[in-house]
Short mmCIF file of N, CA, C and O in Angstrom, two decimals:
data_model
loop_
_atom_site.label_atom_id
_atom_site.label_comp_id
_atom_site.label_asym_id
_atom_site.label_seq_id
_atom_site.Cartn_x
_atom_site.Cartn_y
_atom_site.Cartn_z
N UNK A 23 -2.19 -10.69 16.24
CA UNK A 23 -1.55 -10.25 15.02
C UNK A 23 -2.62 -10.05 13.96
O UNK A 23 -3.60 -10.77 13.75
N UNK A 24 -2.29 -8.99 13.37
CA UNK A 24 -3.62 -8.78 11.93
C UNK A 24 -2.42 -8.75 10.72
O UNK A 24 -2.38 -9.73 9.98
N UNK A 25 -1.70 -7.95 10.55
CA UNK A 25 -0.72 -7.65 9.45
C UNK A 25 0.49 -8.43 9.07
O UNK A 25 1.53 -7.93 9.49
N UNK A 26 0.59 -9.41 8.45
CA UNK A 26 1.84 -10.15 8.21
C UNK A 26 2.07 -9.98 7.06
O UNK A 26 1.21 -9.95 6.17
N UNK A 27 3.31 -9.84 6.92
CA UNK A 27 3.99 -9.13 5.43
C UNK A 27 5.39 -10.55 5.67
O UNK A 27 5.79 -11.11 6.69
N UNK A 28 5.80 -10.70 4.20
CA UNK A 28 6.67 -11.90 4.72
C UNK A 28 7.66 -11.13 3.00
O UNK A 28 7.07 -11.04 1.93
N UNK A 29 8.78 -10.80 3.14
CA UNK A 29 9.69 -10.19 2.27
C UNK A 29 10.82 -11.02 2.04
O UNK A 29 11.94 -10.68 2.43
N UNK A 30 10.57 -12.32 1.29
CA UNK A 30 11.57 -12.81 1.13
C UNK A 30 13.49 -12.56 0.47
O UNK A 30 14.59 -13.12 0.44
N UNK A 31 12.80 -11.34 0.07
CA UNK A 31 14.77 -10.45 -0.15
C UNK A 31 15.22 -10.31 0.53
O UNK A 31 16.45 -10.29 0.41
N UNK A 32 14.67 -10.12 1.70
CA UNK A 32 15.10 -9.97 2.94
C UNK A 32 15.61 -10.45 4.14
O UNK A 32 16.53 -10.12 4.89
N UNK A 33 14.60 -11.45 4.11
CA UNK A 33 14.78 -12.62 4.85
C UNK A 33 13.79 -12.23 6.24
O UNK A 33 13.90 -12.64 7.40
N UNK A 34 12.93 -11.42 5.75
CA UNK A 34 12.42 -11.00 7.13
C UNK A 34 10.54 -11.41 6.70
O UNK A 34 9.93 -11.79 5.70
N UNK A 35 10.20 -11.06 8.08
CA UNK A 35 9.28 -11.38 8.30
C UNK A 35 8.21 -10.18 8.68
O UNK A 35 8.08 -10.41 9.88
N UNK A 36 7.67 -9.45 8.49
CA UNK A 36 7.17 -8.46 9.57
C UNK A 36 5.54 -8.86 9.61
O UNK A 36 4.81 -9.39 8.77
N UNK A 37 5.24 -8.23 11.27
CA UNK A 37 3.69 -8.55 11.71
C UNK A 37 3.62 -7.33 12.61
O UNK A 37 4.23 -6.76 13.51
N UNK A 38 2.32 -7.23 11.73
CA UNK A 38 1.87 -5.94 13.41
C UNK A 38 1.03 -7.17 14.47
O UNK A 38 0.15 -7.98 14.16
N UNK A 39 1.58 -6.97 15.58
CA UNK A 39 0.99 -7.24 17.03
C UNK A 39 0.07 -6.74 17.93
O UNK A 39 0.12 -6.74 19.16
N UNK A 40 -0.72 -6.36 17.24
CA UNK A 40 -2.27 -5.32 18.25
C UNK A 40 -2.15 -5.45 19.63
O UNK A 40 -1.98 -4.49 20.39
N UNK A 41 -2.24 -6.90 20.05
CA UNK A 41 -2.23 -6.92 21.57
C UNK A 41 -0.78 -5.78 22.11
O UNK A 41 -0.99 -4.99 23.03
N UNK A 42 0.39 -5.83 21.55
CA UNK A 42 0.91 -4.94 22.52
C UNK A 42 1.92 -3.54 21.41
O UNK A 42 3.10 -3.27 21.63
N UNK A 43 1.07 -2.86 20.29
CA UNK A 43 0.57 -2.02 19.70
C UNK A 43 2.46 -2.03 19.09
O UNK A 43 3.13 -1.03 19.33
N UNK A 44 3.17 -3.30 18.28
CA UNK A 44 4.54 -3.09 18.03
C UNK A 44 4.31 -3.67 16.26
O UNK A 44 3.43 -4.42 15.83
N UNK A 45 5.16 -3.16 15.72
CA UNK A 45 5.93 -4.24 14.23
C UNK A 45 6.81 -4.96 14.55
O UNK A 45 7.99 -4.65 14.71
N UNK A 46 6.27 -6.09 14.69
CA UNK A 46 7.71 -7.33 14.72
C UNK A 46 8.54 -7.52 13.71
O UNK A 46 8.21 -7.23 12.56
N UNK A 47 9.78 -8.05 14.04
CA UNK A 47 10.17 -8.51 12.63
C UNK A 47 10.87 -9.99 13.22
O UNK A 47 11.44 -10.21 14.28
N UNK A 48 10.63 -10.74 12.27
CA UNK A 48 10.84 -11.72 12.52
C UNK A 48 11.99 -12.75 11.52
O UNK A 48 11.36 -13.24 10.59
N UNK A 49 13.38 -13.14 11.49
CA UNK A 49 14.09 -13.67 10.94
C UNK A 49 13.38 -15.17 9.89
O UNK A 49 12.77 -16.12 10.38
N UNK A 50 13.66 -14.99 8.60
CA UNK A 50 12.61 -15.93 8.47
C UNK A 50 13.23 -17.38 8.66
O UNK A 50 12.60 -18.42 8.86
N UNK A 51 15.14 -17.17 8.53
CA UNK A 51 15.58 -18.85 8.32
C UNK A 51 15.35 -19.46 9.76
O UNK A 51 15.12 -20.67 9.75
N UNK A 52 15.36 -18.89 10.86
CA UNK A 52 15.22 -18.59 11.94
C UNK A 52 13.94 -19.17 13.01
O UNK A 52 13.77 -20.11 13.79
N UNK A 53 13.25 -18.08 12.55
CA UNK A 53 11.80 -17.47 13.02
C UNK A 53 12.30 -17.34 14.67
O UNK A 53 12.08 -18.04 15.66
N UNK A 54 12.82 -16.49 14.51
CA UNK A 54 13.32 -15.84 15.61
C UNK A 54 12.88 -14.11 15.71
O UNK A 54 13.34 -13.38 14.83
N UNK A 55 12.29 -13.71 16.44
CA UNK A 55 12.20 -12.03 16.81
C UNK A 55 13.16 -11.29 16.81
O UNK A 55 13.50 -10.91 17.94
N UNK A 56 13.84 -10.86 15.84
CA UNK A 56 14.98 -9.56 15.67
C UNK A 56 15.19 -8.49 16.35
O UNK A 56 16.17 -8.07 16.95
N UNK A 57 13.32 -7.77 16.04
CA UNK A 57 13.57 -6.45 16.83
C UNK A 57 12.11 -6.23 16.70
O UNK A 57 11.40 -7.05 16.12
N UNK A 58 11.52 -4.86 17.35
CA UNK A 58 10.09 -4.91 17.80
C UNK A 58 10.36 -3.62 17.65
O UNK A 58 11.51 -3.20 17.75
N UNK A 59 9.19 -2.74 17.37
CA UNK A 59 9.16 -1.40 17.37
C UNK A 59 7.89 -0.63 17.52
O UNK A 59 6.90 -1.09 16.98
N UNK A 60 7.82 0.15 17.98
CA UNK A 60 6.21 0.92 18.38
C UNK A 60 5.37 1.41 17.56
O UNK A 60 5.80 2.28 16.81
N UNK A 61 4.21 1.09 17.47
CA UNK A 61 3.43 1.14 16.20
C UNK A 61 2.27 1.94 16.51
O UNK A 61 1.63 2.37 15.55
N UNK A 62 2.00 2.13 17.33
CA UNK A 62 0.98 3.17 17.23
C UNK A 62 -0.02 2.39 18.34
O UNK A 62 0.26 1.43 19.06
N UNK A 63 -1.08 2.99 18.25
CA UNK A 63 -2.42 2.07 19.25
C UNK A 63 -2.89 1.27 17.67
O UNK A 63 -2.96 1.83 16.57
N UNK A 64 -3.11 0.13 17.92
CA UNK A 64 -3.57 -1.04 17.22
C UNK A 64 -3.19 -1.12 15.57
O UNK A 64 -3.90 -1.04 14.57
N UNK A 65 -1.83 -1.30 15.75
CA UNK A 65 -1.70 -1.65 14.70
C UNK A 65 -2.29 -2.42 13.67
O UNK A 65 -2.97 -3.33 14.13
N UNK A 66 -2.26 -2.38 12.33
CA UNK A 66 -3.20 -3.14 11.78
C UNK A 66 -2.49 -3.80 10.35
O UNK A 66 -2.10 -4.96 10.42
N UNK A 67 -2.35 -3.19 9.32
CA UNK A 67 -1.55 -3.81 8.50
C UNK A 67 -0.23 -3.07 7.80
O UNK A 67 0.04 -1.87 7.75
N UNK A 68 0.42 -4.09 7.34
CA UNK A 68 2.22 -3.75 7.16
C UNK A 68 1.71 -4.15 5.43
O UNK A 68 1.04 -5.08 4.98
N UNK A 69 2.54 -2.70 4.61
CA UNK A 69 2.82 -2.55 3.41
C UNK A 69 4.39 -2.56 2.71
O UNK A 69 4.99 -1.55 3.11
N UNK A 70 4.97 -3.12 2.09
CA UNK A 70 6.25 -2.48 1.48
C UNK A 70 6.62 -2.58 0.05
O UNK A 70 6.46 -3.47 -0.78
N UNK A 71 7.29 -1.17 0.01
CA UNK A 71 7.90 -0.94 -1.87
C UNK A 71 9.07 -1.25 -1.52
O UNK A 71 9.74 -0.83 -0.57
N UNK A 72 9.41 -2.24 -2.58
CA UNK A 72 10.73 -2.61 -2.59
C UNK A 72 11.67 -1.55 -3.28
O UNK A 72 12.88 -1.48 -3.08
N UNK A 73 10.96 -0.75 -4.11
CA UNK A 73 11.53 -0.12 -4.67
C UNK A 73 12.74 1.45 -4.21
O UNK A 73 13.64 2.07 -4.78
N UNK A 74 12.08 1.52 -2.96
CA UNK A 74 12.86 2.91 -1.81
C UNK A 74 12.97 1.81 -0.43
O UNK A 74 13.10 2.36 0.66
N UNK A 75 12.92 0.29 -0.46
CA UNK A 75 13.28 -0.85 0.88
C UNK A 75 12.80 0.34 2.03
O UNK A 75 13.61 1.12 2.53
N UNK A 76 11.25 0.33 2.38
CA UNK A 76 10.54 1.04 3.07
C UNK A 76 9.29 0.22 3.24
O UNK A 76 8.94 -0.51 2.32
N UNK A 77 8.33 0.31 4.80
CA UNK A 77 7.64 -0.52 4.77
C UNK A 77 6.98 0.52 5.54
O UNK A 77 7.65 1.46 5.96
N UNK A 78 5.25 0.42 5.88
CA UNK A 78 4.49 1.01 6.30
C UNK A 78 3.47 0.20 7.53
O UNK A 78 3.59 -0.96 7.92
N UNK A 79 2.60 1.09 7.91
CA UNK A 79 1.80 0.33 8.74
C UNK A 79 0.77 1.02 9.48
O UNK A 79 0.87 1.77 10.44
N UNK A 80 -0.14 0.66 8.92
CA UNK A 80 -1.66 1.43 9.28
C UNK A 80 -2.05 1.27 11.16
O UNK A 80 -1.99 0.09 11.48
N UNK A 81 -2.34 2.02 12.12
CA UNK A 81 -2.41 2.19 13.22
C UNK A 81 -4.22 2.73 13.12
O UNK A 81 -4.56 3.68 12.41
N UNK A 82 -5.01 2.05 13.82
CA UNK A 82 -6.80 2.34 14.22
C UNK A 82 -6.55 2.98 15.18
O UNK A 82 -5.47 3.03 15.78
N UNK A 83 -7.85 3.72 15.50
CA UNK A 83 -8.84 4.30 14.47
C UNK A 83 -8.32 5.53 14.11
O UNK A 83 -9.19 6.33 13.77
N UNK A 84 -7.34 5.88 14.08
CA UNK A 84 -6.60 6.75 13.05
C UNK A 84 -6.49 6.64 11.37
O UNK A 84 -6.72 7.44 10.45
N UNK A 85 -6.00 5.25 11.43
CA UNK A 85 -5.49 5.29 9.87
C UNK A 85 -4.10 5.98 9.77
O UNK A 85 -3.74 6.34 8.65
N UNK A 86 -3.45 6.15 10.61
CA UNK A 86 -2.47 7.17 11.05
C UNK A 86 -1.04 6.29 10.19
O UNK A 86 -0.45 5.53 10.96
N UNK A 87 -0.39 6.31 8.56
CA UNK A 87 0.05 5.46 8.30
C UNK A 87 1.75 5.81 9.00
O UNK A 87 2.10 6.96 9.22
N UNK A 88 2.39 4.95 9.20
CA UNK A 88 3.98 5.12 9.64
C UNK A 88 5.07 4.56 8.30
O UNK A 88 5.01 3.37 7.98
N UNK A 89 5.60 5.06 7.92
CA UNK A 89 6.69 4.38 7.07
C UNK A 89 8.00 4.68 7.89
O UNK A 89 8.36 5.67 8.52
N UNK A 90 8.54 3.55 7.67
CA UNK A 90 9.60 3.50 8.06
C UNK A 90 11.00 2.74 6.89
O UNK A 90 10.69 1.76 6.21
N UNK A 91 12.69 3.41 6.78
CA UNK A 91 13.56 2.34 5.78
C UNK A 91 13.55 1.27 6.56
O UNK A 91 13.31 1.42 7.76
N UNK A 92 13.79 -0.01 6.03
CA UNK A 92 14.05 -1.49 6.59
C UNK A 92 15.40 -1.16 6.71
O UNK A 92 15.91 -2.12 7.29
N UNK A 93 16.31 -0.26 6.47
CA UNK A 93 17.55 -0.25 6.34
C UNK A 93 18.39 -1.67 6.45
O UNK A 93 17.95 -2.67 5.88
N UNK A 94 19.37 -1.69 7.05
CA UNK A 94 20.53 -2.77 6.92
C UNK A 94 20.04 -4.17 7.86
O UNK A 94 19.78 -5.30 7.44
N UNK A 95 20.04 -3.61 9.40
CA UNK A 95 19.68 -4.54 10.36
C UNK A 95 18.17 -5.70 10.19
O UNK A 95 18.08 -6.93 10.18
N UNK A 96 16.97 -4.40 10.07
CA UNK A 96 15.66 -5.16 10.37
C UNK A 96 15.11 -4.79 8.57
O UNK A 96 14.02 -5.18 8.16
#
């Protein structure tokens, strides 16, 4: 893991996972794994504006950034 973002409005947790190239998210009352999603080759770090509830995430040696909504679920 390199990127941990921890969003307490949320209740979530998110980490990029390099070893197997996903964004976790992780329940925080929990700390339980919600849902996992594909991030590119080596993910690296997780950004978010609360302001449009959208979070990002830088993928090497690209720099290739992904945003994605946190919408309802994750």
């Amino acid at each position: 893991m390199h990127g941990v973002l921890a969003i307490p409005e949320l209740h979530r947790v998110y980490a990029s996972a390099t070893g197997s190239n996903e964004l976790v998210v992780i329940d925080d009352s929990t700390l339980q794994i919600i849902a996992r999603a594909h991030a590119g080759d080596y993910p690296d770090g997780v950004a978010y504006a609360s302001r449009i509830s959208a979070f990002a995430n830088n993928a090497l040696p690209g720099l290739s950034g992904r945003v994605t909504s946190t919408g309802q679920g994750a």
